[in-house]
Coordinates of C-alpha atoms in Angstrom, one line a residue:
Chain A
M5 CA 95.9 79.0 141.1
A6 CA 93.7 80.0 138.1
S7 CA 91.4 77.3 136.7
R8 CA 93.4 77.2 133.5
E9 CA 96.6 76.4 135.3
M10 CA 94.9 73.9 137.6
E11 CA 93.4 72.0 134.7
L12 CA 96.7 72.0 132.8
S13 CA 98.8 70.8 135.8
T14 CA 96.9 67.5 135.8
L15 CA 97.5 66.7 132.2
P16 CA 100.3 64.9 130.4
E17 CA 102.3 67.0 128.0
S18 CA 101.0 66.6 124.4
S19 CA 103.6 66.8 121.7
D20 CA 103.4 68.3 118.2
P21 CA 102.9 65.9 115.3
P22 CA 106.1 64.6 113.7
R23 CA 107.5 66.4 110.6
D24 CA 108.5 64.9 107.2
R25 CA 112.1 64.5 106.3
L26 CA 112.5 67.8 104.3
S27 CA 110.8 69.7 107.1
V28 CA 113.1 68.2 109.7
M29 CA 116.1 69.3 107.6
L30 CA 114.7 72.8 107.2
G31 CA 113.9 72.9 110.9
R32 CA 117.6 72.2 111.7
L33 CA 118.6 75.1 109.5
I34 CA 116.5 77.5 111.5
G35 CA 116.8 75.8 114.9
P36 CA 117.7 79.1 116.8
F37 CA 114.6 80.8 115.3
L38 CA 112.3 77.9 116.3
R39 CA 113.7 77.9 119.8
G40 CA 113.3 81.6 120.1
E41 CA 116.9 82.1 120.9
P42 CA 118.6 85.5 120.4
R43 CA 119.6 85.9 116.8
G44 CA 120.9 88.4 114.2
L45 CA 119.3 89.8 111.1
I46 CA 120.2 86.9 108.7
P47 CA 119.0 84.1 111.0
E48 CA 115.8 86.1 111.6
V49 CA 115.1 86.6 107.9
L50 CA 116.0 83.0 107.1
G51 CA 113.7 81.8 109.9
R52 CA 110.8 83.9 108.8
L53 CA 111.3 82.7 105.2
I54 CA 111.6 79.0 105.9
Y55 CA 109.3 78.6 108.9
P56 CA 106.0 78.5 107.0
F57 CA 107.3 75.7 104.8
L58 CA 107.8 73.3 107.7
H59 CA 104.9 70.9 107.4
G60 CA 103.9 68.4 110.1
E61 CA 102.2 65.1 109.4
A62 CA 98.5 65.2 109.6
P63 CA 97.2 63.5 112.8
E64 CA 95.1 60.4 112.6
P65 CA 91.4 61.3 112.2
R66 CA 89.4 61.1 115.5
T67 CA 85.7 61.0 116.1
P68 CA 84.2 64.2 114.7
T69 CA 83.1 66.5 117.5
G70 CA 81.0 69.6 117.7
F71 CA 78.5 71.7 119.6
Y72 CA 74.7 71.3 119.9
T73 CA 73.2 74.6 121.2
D74 CA 69.7 74.3 122.6
T75 CA 68.6 77.9 122.5
T76 CA 65.4 77.1 124.5
V77 CA 67.4 76.6 127.7
C78 CA 69.8 79.5 127.3
I79 CA 69.4 82.1 130.1
G80 CA 71.8 84.6 128.7
C81 CA 74.2 84.4 131.7
K82 CA 77.3 84.8 129.4
A83 CA 79.3 82.3 131.3
C84 CA 80.3 80.8 128.0
E85 CA 81.6 84.2 126.7
V86 CA 83.7 84.6 129.9
A87 CA 85.0 81.1 129.9
C88 CA 86.0 81.4 126.3
K89 CA 87.8 84.7 126.9
Q90 CA 89.5 83.3 130.0
W91 CA 90.7 80.0 128.5
N92 CA 91.9 81.5 125.2
Q93 CA 93.3 84.6 127.0
L94 CA 91.3 87.0 124.8
P95 CA 91.2 90.7 125.8
S96 CA 88.0 92.4 126.8
D97 CA 86.2 94.4 124.1
G98 CA 84.5 96.7 126.6
F99 CA 80.8 97.3 126.7
N100 CA 79.1 98.0 123.3
W101 CA 75.5 98.7 124.0
T102 CA 73.3 98.4 120.9
G103 CA 70.5 100.6 122.3
N104 CA 67.9 98.0 121.7
S105 CA 69.0 95.0 123.7
Y106 CA 70.9 93.7 126.7
D107 CA 73.4 92.4 124.2
N108 CA 76.6 94.3 125.1
T109 CA 79.0 92.2 122.9
T110 CA 77.2 93.0 119.6
E111 CA 79.1 90.6 117.4
L112 CA 81.7 87.9 117.0
S113 CA 85.2 89.3 116.5
A114 CA 88.8 88.4 116.5
T115 CA 88.8 88.7 120.3
T116 CA 85.2 87.5 120.9
W117 CA 84.7 83.9 119.8
R118 CA 81.4 83.5 121.7
H119 CA 78.6 85.9 121.5
V120 CA 75.3 85.5 123.5
K121 CA 72.5 87.1 121.4
F122 CA 69.5 88.6 123.1
I123 CA 66.3 88.8 121.1
E124 CA 63.5 90.7 122.8
Q125 CA 60.1 90.0 121.3
F126 CA 57.8 92.2 123.2
S127 CA 54.4 93.7 122.2
H128 CA 53.5 97.2 123.2
E129 CA 50.3 96.0 124.8
P130 CA 50.7 96.5 128.6
S131 CA 48.4 93.6 129.4
S132 CA 50.2 91.0 127.2
P133 CA 51.3 88.1 129.3
L134 CA 55.0 87.2 129.6
A135 CA 55.9 84.1 127.7
S136 CA 58.7 81.6 127.6
P137 CA 60.7 80.7 124.5
L138 CA 58.7 77.6 124.3
D139 CA 55.3 79.2 123.8
T140 CA 53.8 79.1 120.3
V141 CA 54.3 82.3 118.4
S142 CA 51.9 83.3 115.6
D143 CA 51.4 86.4 113.4
E144 CA 48.2 87.3 115.1
S145 CA 49.4 87.1 118.7
P146 CA 53.0 88.3 119.2
L147 CA 54.6 87.1 122.4
N148 CA 56.4 88.8 125.2
R149 CA 59.4 86.6 125.3
W150 CA 63.2 86.5 125.3
L151 CA 65.1 84.4 122.9
M152 CA 68.8 83.9 123.7
M153 CA 71.4 82.1 121.7
S154 CA 75.1 81.6 122.2
D155 CA 76.6 82.1 118.8
H156 CA 80.0 81.0 117.6
C157 CA 81.8 79.4 114.6
K158 CA 79.6 76.8 112.9
H159 CA 82.6 74.5 112.0
C160 CA 81.0 73.7 108.7
L161 CA 81.9 70.3 107.1
A162 CA 82.6 72.0 103.7
A163 CA 83.7 75.4 105.1
P164 CA 83.9 78.3 102.7
C165 CA 86.7 79.8 104.8
H166 CA 88.7 76.6 104.6
Q167 CA 88.2 76.5 100.8
A168 CA 89.2 80.2 100.4
C169 CA 92.3 80.2 102.5
P170 CA 95.3 80.5 100.2
T171 CA 98.0 79.9 102.8
G172 CA 96.7 76.6 104.3
A173 CA 96.4 78.4 107.6
I174 CA 92.8 77.2 107.9
V175 CA 92.7 73.5 108.3
Q176 CA 90.1 70.9 109.2
N177 CA 91.7 69.2 112.2
E178 CA 91.5 65.5 113.3
F179 CA 88.2 66.2 115.0
Q180 CA 86.8 67.7 111.8
N181 CA 86.7 71.1 113.3
I182 CA 87.8 74.2 111.4
Y183 CA 91.0 75.7 112.9
I184 CA 93.1 78.7 112.0
Q185 CA 96.8 78.3 112.5
A186 CA 97.6 81.8 113.8
D187 CA 101.4 81.4 113.0
I188 CA 100.6 80.8 109.3
C189 CA 97.7 83.3 108.6
N190 CA 98.9 86.4 106.8
G191 CA 95.7 88.3 107.0
C192 CA 94.6 88.2 103.4
S193 CA 91.0 88.3 104.5
C194 CA 89.7 85.7 102.0
C195 CA 88.1 83.7 104.8
I196 CA 86.3 86.8 106.1
A197 CA 84.8 87.4 102.6
A198 CA 83.9 83.8 102.3
C199 CA 82.1 83.1 105.6
P200 CA 78.3 83.3 105.1
F201 CA 77.8 83.6 108.9
G202 CA 80.2 86.6 109.6
V203 CA 82.2 84.6 112.1
I204 CA 85.8 85.5 111.2
T205 CA 87.4 88.8 111.8
R206 CA 91.0 90.2 111.2
S207 CA 92.6 91.4 114.4
D208 CA 94.0 95.0 114.6
M209 CA 96.8 93.5 116.6
G210 CA 99.0 91.4 114.3
G211 CA 96.6 91.6 111.4
H212 CA 95.7 87.9 111.5
S213 CA 92.3 86.2 111.4
H214 CA 90.9 84.6 114.5
K215 CA 87.8 82.6 115.5
C216 CA 86.6 79.8 117.8
T217 CA 89.0 76.9 117.8
L218 CA 86.4 74.6 119.4
C219 CA 89.1 74.5 122.1
Y220 CA 91.4 72.3 120.0
D221 CA 94.0 72.4 122.7
R222 CA 91.6 71.2 125.3
Q223 CA 90.2 68.5 123.0
R224 CA 93.7 67.2 122.3
D225 CA 94.1 66.8 126.1
G226 CA 90.7 65.1 126.5
L227 CA 88.9 68.1 127.9
E228 CA 85.6 69.5 126.8
P229 CA 85.6 73.1 125.4
A230 CA 85.6 75.8 128.1
C231 CA 82.2 77.3 127.0
A232 CA 80.4 73.9 127.2
K233 CA 82.0 73.2 130.6
A234 CA 80.9 76.6 131.9
C235 CA 77.3 76.5 130.6
P236 CA 75.1 76.1 133.7
T237 CA 71.9 75.0 131.8
K238 CA 73.5 72.6 129.2
S239 CA 72.4 74.9 126.5
I240 CA 75.8 74.3 125.0
Q241 CA 76.5 70.6 124.6
F242 CA 79.8 69.2 123.3
G243 CA 80.5 65.7 122.1
P244 CA 80.7 63.4 119.1
V245 CA 78.5 65.0 116.3
D246 CA 76.5 61.9 115.6
E247 CA 75.5 61.5 119.3
L248 CA 74.7 65.2 119.5
R249 CA 72.4 65.0 116.5
E250 CA 70.6 62.1 117.9
H251 CA 70.2 63.8 121.2
A252 CA 69.0 67.0 119.5
R253 CA 66.4 65.2 117.4
K254 CA 65.0 63.6 120.5
R255 CA 64.8 67.0 122.2
V256 CA 62.9 68.4 119.2
E257 CA 60.5 65.5 119.3
E258 CA 60.0 66.0 123.0
L259 CA 59.3 69.7 122.4
H260 CA 56.8 68.9 119.7
Q261 CA 55.0 66.6 122.1
R262 CA 55.0 69.3 124.7
G263 CA 53.2 71.6 122.3
V264 CA 56.1 73.5 120.8
P265 CA 55.7 72.7 117.2
Q266 CA 58.0 75.5 116.0
A267 CA 61.1 73.9 117.4
Y268 CA 63.6 72.7 114.7
L269 CA 67.2 72.1 114.2
Y270 CA 69.4 74.5 112.1
G271 CA 72.5 73.1 110.4
D272 CA 72.3 69.5 111.6
V273 CA 72.0 68.1 108.1
P274 CA 73.2 69.4 104.7
S275 CA 71.0 71.3 102.4
E276 CA 71.2 71.6 98.6
T277 CA 73.4 74.7 98.9
Y278 CA 75.3 74.1 102.1
S279 CA 77.1 71.3 104.0
E280 CA 76.1 70.2 107.5
M281 CA 77.6 72.1 110.4
H282 CA 79.4 70.6 113.3
S283 CA 77.9 73.3 115.5
F284 CA 74.2 73.3 115.1
Y285 CA 71.3 74.9 116.9
L286 CA 67.8 74.2 118.1
L287 CA 65.7 77.3 117.3
V288 CA 62.1 78.3 117.8
D289 CA 61.9 81.2 115.3
H290 CA 63.2 82.1 111.9
P291 CA 67.0 81.8 111.5
A292 CA 67.1 85.5 110.5
V293 CA 65.7 86.5 113.9
Y294 CA 68.8 85.0 115.4
G295 CA 71.1 86.7 112.9
L296 CA 71.6 83.5 110.9
P297 CA 71.1 83.2 107.1
D298 CA 67.7 81.6 106.3
A299 CA 69.3 79.5 103.5
P300 CA 73.1 79.5 103.7
F301 CA 74.8 79.3 100.4
N302 CA 78.3 78.0 99.7
P303 CA 79.9 80.5 97.3
W304 CA 82.1 77.7 95.8
L305 CA 79.0 76.2 94.1
H306 CA 79.4 79.1 91.6
M307 CA 83.2 79.0 91.2
M308 CA 83.6 76.7 88.1
G309 CA 80.9 78.7 86.2
D310 CA 82.6 81.9 87.2
Y311 CA 86.0 80.6 85.8
V312 CA 84.3 79.5 82.6
R313 CA 82.8 83.0 82.1
S314 CA 86.2 84.6 83.0
V315 CA 88.1 82.5 80.5
A316 CA 85.4 83.0 77.8
G317 CA 85.6 86.8 78.3
G318 CA 89.4 86.7 77.7
L319 CA 89.3 84.2 74.8
A320 CA 86.7 86.3 73.0
A321 CA 89.0 89.4 73.2
I322 CA 92.0 87.3 72.0
A323 CA 89.9 86.0 69.1
V324 CA 89.0 89.6 68.1
L325 CA 92.7 90.7 68.3
L326 CA 93.8 87.7 66.2
V327 CA 91.1 88.2 63.6
V328 CA 91.9 91.9 63.2
V329 CA 95.6 91.3 63.0
F330 CA 95.2 88.6 60.3
L331 CA 92.8 90.7 58.3
L332 CA 94.7 93.9 58.4
K333 CA 98.4 92.8 58.4
P334 CA 100.2 93.5 55.2
Chain B
M29 CA 79.3 69.3 99.7
H30 CA 77.5 66.3 100.6
A31 CA 75.6 64.2 98.1
D32 CA 72.8 63.9 100.6
S33 CA 70.7 67.0 100.1
S34 CA 67.8 66.6 102.4
P35 CA 66.3 69.9 103.5
Q36 CA 68.1 71.9 106.2
H37 CA 65.3 71.6 108.8
A38 CA 64.8 67.9 108.2
L39 CA 62.7 66.8 111.2
T40 CA 59.7 69.0 110.7
K41 CA 58.7 72.0 108.8
P42 CA 58.1 74.3 111.8
P43 CA 55.0 76.4 111.9
L44 CA 56.8 79.7 112.2
P45 CA 55.2 83.1 111.6
E46 CA 55.3 84.1 107.9
Q47 CA 57.3 87.2 108.4
G48 CA 59.3 86.3 111.5
S49 CA 59.7 88.7 114.4
E50 CA 60.7 92.2 113.7
T51 CA 63.0 92.3 116.7
G52 CA 66.3 90.6 117.1
Y53 CA 69.1 90.6 114.5
E54 CA 66.9 90.4 111.5
N55 CA 67.8 93.7 110.0
M56 CA 71.5 93.5 110.8
P57 CA 74.1 92.4 108.2
V58 CA 75.1 88.8 108.7
T59 CA 78.5 88.7 106.9
K60 CA 81.6 90.7 107.8
V61 CA 83.2 92.9 105.3
P62 CA 86.9 92.1 104.5
G63 CA 89.2 95.1 104.6
W64 CA 89.5 95.3 100.9
H65 CA 89.2 99.0 99.9
G66 CA 90.5 101.3 97.2
I67 CA 93.9 99.6 97.1
I68 CA 92.1 96.5 95.7
A69 CA 90.4 98.7 93.0
W70 CA 93.9 99.8 92.0
D71 CA 95.1 96.3 92.2
A72 CA 92.3 95.1 89.9
L73 CA 93.2 97.9 87.4
L74 CA 97.0 97.3 87.4
N75 CA 96.5 93.6 87.2
G76 CA 94.4 94.0 84.1
M77 CA 96.8 96.6 82.6
A78 CA 99.9 94.4 83.2
T79 CA 98.5 91.1 82.1
G80 CA 96.5 92.6 79.3
L81 CA 99.5 94.5 77.9
F82 CA 101.7 91.4 78.0
L83 CA 99.0 89.3 76.4
A84 CA 98.2 91.9 73.7
A85 CA 101.9 92.4 72.9
A86 CA 102.7 88.7 72.9
I87 CA 99.8 87.6 70.8
S88 CA 100.3 90.4 68.3
E89 CA 104.0 89.8 68.0
L90 CA 103.6 86.0 67.6
A91 CA 100.9 86.6 64.9
A92 CA 102.7 89.3 63.0
P93 CA 106.3 89.7 64.2
G94 CA 107.2 92.1 61.3
V95 CA 104.5 94.6 62.4
F96 CA 104.6 94.3 66.2
M97 CA 108.1 93.3 67.2
R98 CA 109.4 96.8 67.8
V99 CA 106.4 97.9 69.9
A100 CA 106.4 94.6 71.8
K101 CA 109.9 95.2 73.0
I102 CA 108.7 98.4 74.7
A103 CA 105.5 96.7 76.0
Y104 CA 107.2 94.0 78.0
P105 CA 109.2 96.3 80.3
V106 CA 106.1 98.5 80.8
A107 CA 104.0 95.4 81.7
F108 CA 106.8 94.4 84.1
V109 CA 106.8 97.8 85.9
L110 CA 102.9 97.7 86.1
L111 CA 103.1 94.2 87.6
I112 CA 105.7 95.1 90.2
V113 CA 103.5 98.0 91.4
D114 CA 100.5 95.7 91.4
L115 CA 102.3 93.0 93.5
G116 CA 103.5 95.7 95.9
L117 CA 99.8 96.8 96.4
L118 CA 98.8 93.1 97.0
V119 CA 101.5 92.7 99.6
L120 CA 100.6 96.0 101.3
D121 CA 96.9 94.9 101.5
L122 CA 97.7 91.9 103.7
G123 CA 97.1 92.1 107.4
D124 CA 100.7 91.0 107.9
P125 CA 102.7 92.0 104.8
L126 CA 105.9 90.3 106.1
R127 CA 104.1 87.0 105.7
F128 CA 103.4 87.5 102.0
H129 CA 105.4 84.4 101.1
H130 CA 103.1 82.2 103.2
M131 CA 100.8 82.3 100.1
L132 CA 103.3 80.0 98.4
R133 CA 103.4 77.3 101.1
V134 CA 100.5 75.4 99.5
F135 CA 98.9 75.2 96.1
K136 CA 95.1 75.1 96.5
P137 CA 93.1 75.2 93.3
S138 CA 89.9 75.6 95.4
S139 CA 91.1 79.0 96.4
P140 CA 91.1 81.7 93.7
M141 CA 93.6 83.6 95.7
S142 CA 96.0 80.7 95.8
L143 CA 95.6 80.0 92.1
G144 CA 96.1 83.7 91.4
T145 CA 99.2 84.0 93.6
W146 CA 100.8 81.0 91.9
S147 CA 99.8 82.3 88.4
L148 CA 101.3 85.7 89.2
T149 CA 104.5 84.2 90.6
I150 CA 105.0 82.0 87.6
F151 CA 104.0 84.7 85.2
S152 CA 106.5 87.1 86.8
L153 CA 109.4 84.9 85.7
P154 CA 108.9 84.9 81.9
L155 CA 107.7 88.5 82.1
T156 CA 110.9 89.5 83.8
A157 CA 112.9 87.6 81.3
A158 CA 111.0 89.1 78.3
A159 CA 111.4 92.6 79.8
A160 CA 115.1 92.2 80.5
L161 CA 115.8 90.7 77.1
S162 CA 113.8 93.5 75.4
V163 CA 115.9 96.1 77.2
L164 CA 119.1 94.2 76.2
A165 CA 118.0 94.1 72.6
E166 CA 117.5 97.9 72.7
L167 CA 121.1 98.1 74.0
G168 CA 122.4 95.9 71.2
W169 CA 122.5 92.5 72.7
D170 CA 119.6 90.8 71.0
F171 CA 118.8 87.2 72.0
E172 CA 115.6 87.0 70.0
W173 CA 115.0 83.2 70.4
A174 CA 115.2 83.5 74.2
R175 CA 112.9 86.5 74.3
I176 CA 110.3 84.7 72.1
L177 CA 110.6 81.6 74.3
A178 CA 110.0 83.7 77.4
V179 CA 107.0 85.3 75.7
V180 CA 105.5 81.9 74.7
V181 CA 106.1 80.5 78.2
G182 CA 104.4 83.5 79.8
L183 CA 101.2 83.2 77.8
L184 CA 99.3 80.7 79.9
P185 CA 100.3 82.0 83.4
G186 CA 99.7 85.5 82.1
F187 CA 96.2 84.6 81.0
A188 CA 95.5 82.8 84.3
S189 CA 96.8 85.9 86.2
A190 CA 94.2 88.0 84.3
A191 CA 91.4 85.5 84.7
Y192 CA 91.5 84.7 88.5
K193 CA 90.9 88.2 89.7
G194 CA 87.2 88.4 88.9
V195 CA 86.5 84.9 90.3
L196 CA 88.2 85.9 93.5
L197 CA 85.9 88.9 93.8
S198 CA 82.8 86.9 93.0
T199 CA 83.4 83.6 94.9
N200 CA 82.5 84.8 98.4
A201 CA 79.5 85.5 100.6
Q202 CA 79.5 89.3 100.5
P203 CA 76.3 91.1 99.5
G204 CA 76.4 92.1 95.9
W205 CA 79.7 90.3 95.1
K206 CA 78.2 86.9 95.6
D207 CA 75.7 87.6 92.8
A208 CA 78.3 89.0 90.3
R209 CA 78.5 86.0 88.0
W210 CA 80.0 88.1 85.2
M211 CA 82.7 89.8 87.2
G212 CA 85.4 87.4 85.9
G213 CA 84.1 87.6 82.3
Y214 CA 84.1 91.4 82.5
L215 CA 87.5 91.8 84.1
T216 CA 89.4 89.4 81.8
N217 CA 87.8 90.9 78.7
S218 CA 88.6 94.4 80.1
A219 CA 92.2 93.4 80.7
L220 CA 92.7 92.5 77.0
L221 CA 90.9 95.7 76.0
M222 CA 93.2 97.8 78.3
G223 CA 96.2 95.9 77.1
C224 CA 95.4 96.6 73.4
A225 CA 94.7 100.2 74.3
E226 CA 98.1 100.6 76.0
L227 CA 99.9 98.9 73.1
L228 CA 98.1 101.3 70.8
V229 CA 99.5 104.3 72.6
L230 CA 103.0 102.8 72.7
S231 CA 102.9 102.0 68.9
A232 CA 101.7 105.5 68.2
L233 CA 104.5 106.9 70.4
K234 CA 107.0 104.8 68.5
G235 CA 105.5 105.9 65.2
Q236 CA 104.6 102.4 64.1
G237 CA 101.9 103.2 61.6
Q238 CA 100.8 99.7 60.6
A239 CA 100.7 98.5 64.2
T240 CA 98.7 101.6 65.2
G241 CA 96.2 101.1 62.5
I242 CA 95.6 97.5 63.4
L243 CA 95.4 98.2 67.1
R244 CA 93.1 101.1 66.6
T245 CA 90.6 98.9 64.8
T246 CA 91.0 96.2 67.5
V247 CA 90.4 98.6 70.4
I248 CA 87.3 100.0 68.7
V249 CA 85.8 96.5 68.2
L250 CA 86.8 95.4 71.8
L251 CA 85.4 98.6 73.3
V252 CA 82.0 97.6 71.7
I253 CA 82.3 94.0 72.7
N254 CA 83.3 94.8 76.3
V255 CA 79.8 96.4 76.7
I256 CA 78.3 92.9 76.7
P257 CA 80.0 91.5 79.9
L258 CA 79.7 94.9 81.5
S259 CA 75.9 94.9 80.9
L260 CA 75.6 91.3 82.2
L261 CA 77.6 92.4 85.3
F262 CA 75.3 95.3 85.8
A263 CA 72.3 93.0 85.5
D264 CA 73.9 90.8 88.2
L265 CA 74.4 93.7 90.5
R266 CA 71.1 95.5 89.9
P267 CA 69.4 94.1 93.1
A268 CA 72.4 95.1 95.2
H269 CA 72.7 98.6 93.6
A270 CA 68.9 99.1 94.2
L271 CA 69.5 98.5 97.9
L272 CA 72.5 100.7 98.1
Y273 CA 72.0 103.7 95.9
T274 CA 69.1 106.0 95.0
R275 CA 67.8 105.9 91.4
N276 CA 69.4 109.2 90.8
Q277 CA 72.8 108.0 91.9
Q278 CA 72.5 104.9 89.8
W279 CA 71.6 107.1 86.7
R280 CA 74.6 109.4 87.4
A281 CA 77.0 106.5 87.7
G282 CA 75.6 104.8 84.6
A283 CA 75.8 108.1 82.6
L284 CA 79.4 108.5 83.7
I285 CA 80.4 105.0 82.6
A286 CA 78.5 105.5 79.3
A287 CA 80.3 108.8 78.7
L288 CA 83.7 107.2 79.5
T289 CA 82.9 104.4 77.0
L290 CA 81.4 106.5 74.2
I291 CA 83.8 109.4 74.2
P292 CA 86.9 107.2 73.7
L293 CA 85.0 105.3 71.0
A294 CA 84.1 108.5 69.2
L295 CA 87.6 109.9 69.6
M296 CA 89.1 106.8 68.0
L297 CA 86.6 106.7 65.2
L298 CA 87.1 110.3 64.4
N299 CA 90.9 110.6 64.4
G300 CA 93.9 108.4 64.6
D301 CA 96.3 111.1 65.8
L302 CA 98.4 110.5 68.9
L303 CA 96.7 113.1 71.0
F304 CA 93.2 111.7 70.2
L305 CA 94.4 108.2 70.9
F306 CA 96.1 109.2 74.1
V307 CA 93.0 111.0 75.5
A308 CA 90.8 108.1 74.5
V309 CA 93.0 105.6 76.3
I310 CA 93.2 107.8 79.4
L311 CA 89.4 108.0 79.5
L312 CA 89.1 104.3 78.9
L313 CA 91.4 103.6 81.9
A314 CA 89.4 106.0 84.0
Q315 CA 86.2 104.1 83.1
S316 CA 87.9 100.8 84.0
W317 CA 89.1 102.2 87.4
F318 CA 85.7 103.7 88.2
I319 CA 83.9 100.4 87.5
R320 CA 86.3 98.5 89.7
F321 CA 86.1 101.1 92.5
V322 CA 82.3 101.0 92.5
Y323 CA 82.4 97.2 92.6
V324 CA 84.9 97.0 95.4
K325 CA 82.9 99.5 97.5
I326 CA 79.7 97.5 97.4
P327 CA 79.9 95.7 100.7
H328 CA 81.4 98.8 102.4
T329 CA 78.8 101.3 101.1
A330 CA 75.9 100.6 103.5
P331 CA 74.4 97.5 105.1
L332 CA 71.8 95.9 103.0
K333 CA 68.3 96.0 104.4
T334 CA 67.9 92.2 104.7
S335 CA 69.9 90.3 107.3
S336 CA 69.6 86.9 105.6
G337 CA 72.7 85.7 103.9
E338 CA 70.6 84.6 100.9

């Protein structure tokens, strides 16, 4: 029996949250559609029209959870990528060699929710010693070292994708994780445009957006996410965000004491332009080296100003029209 | 966003090399480009043409009914047709067009797309009524009070439908777009300009001398005023353009836009004949489409040199 089925067989069945009264009535109206029973054209159309308007009650908030990724202990084994694909039943993307790295995944996509990044920092001096990620790097003496990072959705507390989504498909679930409801998403791509980390992609199959769910299904059943479970070095750690932060800070202090002053946490606390992330990282080089924005910016900080300019542009034109009409009308 | 705004790397300021390493993902784009292509440029144009025409006709008719009523009755059905085509493009651009109605399952003011969808949906109702009642009036069944009521009801959602588009295209993390603070200001102003220009052609076609004279003056003034938000938008986009296009290409695009602004202006100043007005308005619409097309293509054109999202 596959590991997915084995794990599932030991669990009690979890049920969907209850619906409000209107949704229950509407649900009865399209019962055959919901049950996937054979149906004709009219029930099919009716089902498709009504289904998105069935709203469930929001579950009670639970302890916020997230990932802490310690990149200094990542060995690039890709067990997390494989576990993610296996649990979420995502198809292979094939090998995509970049030509400058052992990275054969290249990027996060609608079918790749985990991506192990390989950063090769090697000098061309043949005598340069091989270093570990924990050695101190400087401008004068470049190191021969590998940096590896398992990348995924950051599950931002104030997530731009969540703010952008017009259908309500993207929700912040009871664990304060960002989750895309695949049966609601209509592929408008607003979330793709909004994400400053390039996490979300629209699938060619179905045309909907997909990304890491932080194994919402597993969490609801009391299991840890597949990637964290598979990680052999504890580079990916899952748990309550507060505990993870405390643990990560201790690790940074420990690294500083061990002579790794460049170690720092990325995304664990909010900045002036971006909220905290529920998936944060311990890094030892600039964020850009890992393909992360140095200073992430939430586009919504500009939105009100943009609306004011937009309205002002229109009102100015209307004022001109009215002035000319009143001046020139007989 | 949290009130606590301590620095991102709160524990220490790590002693990292000034330039960072040149290997890794530093020169790769961080953000992913949404599949918004030429269809969105046409959508932005048709949205402006439909909402602008309705607003120009409605405001003119309400301000001077004696002068503009006849041309307004033609304008509403035209705006209706433009809006239908625009909505069709919006639906086609979805990854799953059969789920277009999912847009209406929630109202989310934080999402410009949600605000825009609701505005367009609400606007489509009085616009349909105004268009239908205008056609009925032409056929001899004139319910003027109902038509005027529909026009008044349509003003606010019509304006919101024009105003959201630029905010949608600037409130995101895409290179270039995220810096375009004046996109909304330009697009809304441009919508009214295009609307007045369309109404001008319709009034000239209907032989409405007084309306044509007033609208000709209005379009000339608006054409000049529209240069202000356009210049501010270009200033916003200058760093992005500098990374995407050679100086030569930038000059050529700038010259084309200048020509498509100045020629219509000159034509309208020189002569008020239908042919001159018609050519001027076509050139103005071409300019509007070109600006929207260049803007929509920014994230698609080529990856920016820097990988940082900021």
